[in-house]
Amino acid sequence: MQNLYEPDETATEPLLTVGTITAAVTAALALLVAFGLELSDGQKQAVLGAVAVAAPFIVAAWGRRKVYAPATVAKLLRR
């Protein structure tokens, strides 16, 4: 059987952490407020809360396309 799996040796880590996304949004929000966007504390908390919920789903959906499970790799290597 022909092995159709060719690992990309130049690939880098495909996933960003949830903490990185949350930190980036927090920093962007702080910059927007510093430059004149008026948000109440409740609005800031709502934005950060939405990011805290959405970030894991975004990372999982994006990362799922970039990585293989060990069982999948093993199956591909057996071909």
Tab-separated table of C-alpha atoms in Angstrom:
chain	number	residue	atom	x	y	z
A	1	MET	CA	0.000	0.000	0.000
A	2	GLN	CA	1.113	3.514	-0.729
A	3	ASN	CA	1.686	5.899	2.174
A	4	LEU	CA	-0.185	9.122	1.338
A	5	TYR	CA	0.910	10.940	4.487
A	6	GLU	CA	3.892	13.238	4.050
A	7	PRO	CA	4.747	15.160	7.249
A	8	ASP	CA	5.624	18.815	6.779
A	9	GLU	CA	9.000	19.197	8.482
A	10	THR	CA	8.838	22.999	8.223
A	11	ALA	CA	5.502	23.278	10.031
A	12	THR	CA	5.405	25.265	13.241
A	13	GLU	CA	3.109	24.988	16.239
A	14	PRO	CA	-0.386	25.431	14.765
A	15	LEU	CA	-2.277	26.404	17.894
A	16	LEU	CA	-2.566	29.628	19.812
A	17	THR	CA	-3.528	29.268	23.415
A	18	VAL	CA	-6.772	30.567	24.801
A	19	GLY	CA	-4.704	32.746	27.118
A	20	THR	CA	-2.986	34.387	24.150
A	21	ILE	CA	-6.289	35.252	22.502
A	22	THR	CA	-7.742	36.555	25.760
A	23	ALA	CA	-4.623	38.629	26.458
A	24	ALA	CA	-4.679	40.103	22.949
A	25	VAL	CA	-8.343	41.104	23.242
A	26	THR	CA	-7.750	42.548	26.710
A	27	ALA	CA	-4.817	44.610	25.403
A	28	ALA	CA	-6.808	45.787	22.373
A	29	LEU	CA	-9.724	46.745	24.600
A	30	ALA	CA	-7.396	48.699	26.905
A	31	LEU	CA	-5.929	50.535	23.901
A	32	LEU	CA	-9.370	51.415	22.550
A	33	VAL	CA	-10.428	52.774	25.942
A	34	ALA	CA	-7.145	54.705	26.263
A	35	PHE	CA	-7.745	56.334	22.886
A	36	GLY	CA	-11.272	57.472	23.620
A	37	LEU	CA	-13.709	54.579	23.309
A	38	GLU	CA	-15.985	54.968	26.292
A	39	LEU	CA	-17.041	51.651	27.760
A	40	SER	CA	-18.558	51.109	31.148
A	41	ASP	CA	-17.071	48.493	33.457
A	42	GLY	CA	-20.073	46.295	32.695
A	43	GLN	CA	-19.440	46.546	28.948
A	44	LYS	CA	-15.761	45.695	29.374
A	45	GLN	CA	-16.666	42.680	31.489
A	46	ALA	CA	-19.233	41.570	28.904
A	47	VAL	CA	-16.667	41.739	26.087
A	48	LEU	CA	-14.061	39.849	28.110
A	49	GLY	CA	-16.678	37.315	29.197
A	50	ALA	CA	-17.684	36.683	25.583
A	51	VAL	CA	-14.026	36.249	24.629
A	52	ALA	CA	-13.485	33.837	27.520
A	53	VAL	CA	-16.352	31.684	26.221
A	54	ALA	CA	-15.635	31.995	22.490
A	55	ALA	CA	-11.830	31.640	22.570
A	56	PRO	CA	-11.739	27.892	23.363
A	57	PHE	CA	-14.198	27.160	20.550
A	58	ILE	CA	-12.271	29.289	18.056
A	59	VAL	CA	-8.953	27.684	18.995
A	60	ALA	CA	-10.468	24.191	18.808
A	61	ALA	CA	-12.101	24.796	15.408
A	62	TRP	CA	-8.969	26.355	13.923
A	63	GLY	CA	-6.588	23.862	15.487
A	64	ARG	CA	-8.646	20.845	14.458
A	65	ARG	CA	-7.833	21.594	10.831
A	66	LYS	CA	-4.099	21.774	11.565
A	67	VAL	CA	-3.370	18.717	13.690
A	68	TYR	CA	-3.850	14.969	13.551
A	69	ALA	CA	-4.751	12.646	16.395
A	70	PRO	CA	-2.100	9.997	17.102
A	71	ALA	CA	-4.546	7.269	16.006
A	72	THR	CA	-5.090	9.027	12.677
A	73	VAL	CA	-1.343	9.316	12.068
A	74	ALA	CA	-0.880	5.643	12.911
A	75	LYS	CA	-3.676	4.708	10.496
A	76	LEU	CA	-2.179	6.846	7.717
A	77	LEU	CA	1.286	5.375	8.257
A	78	ARG	CA	-0.056	1.798	7.970
A	79	ARG	CA	-1.313	2.423	4.398
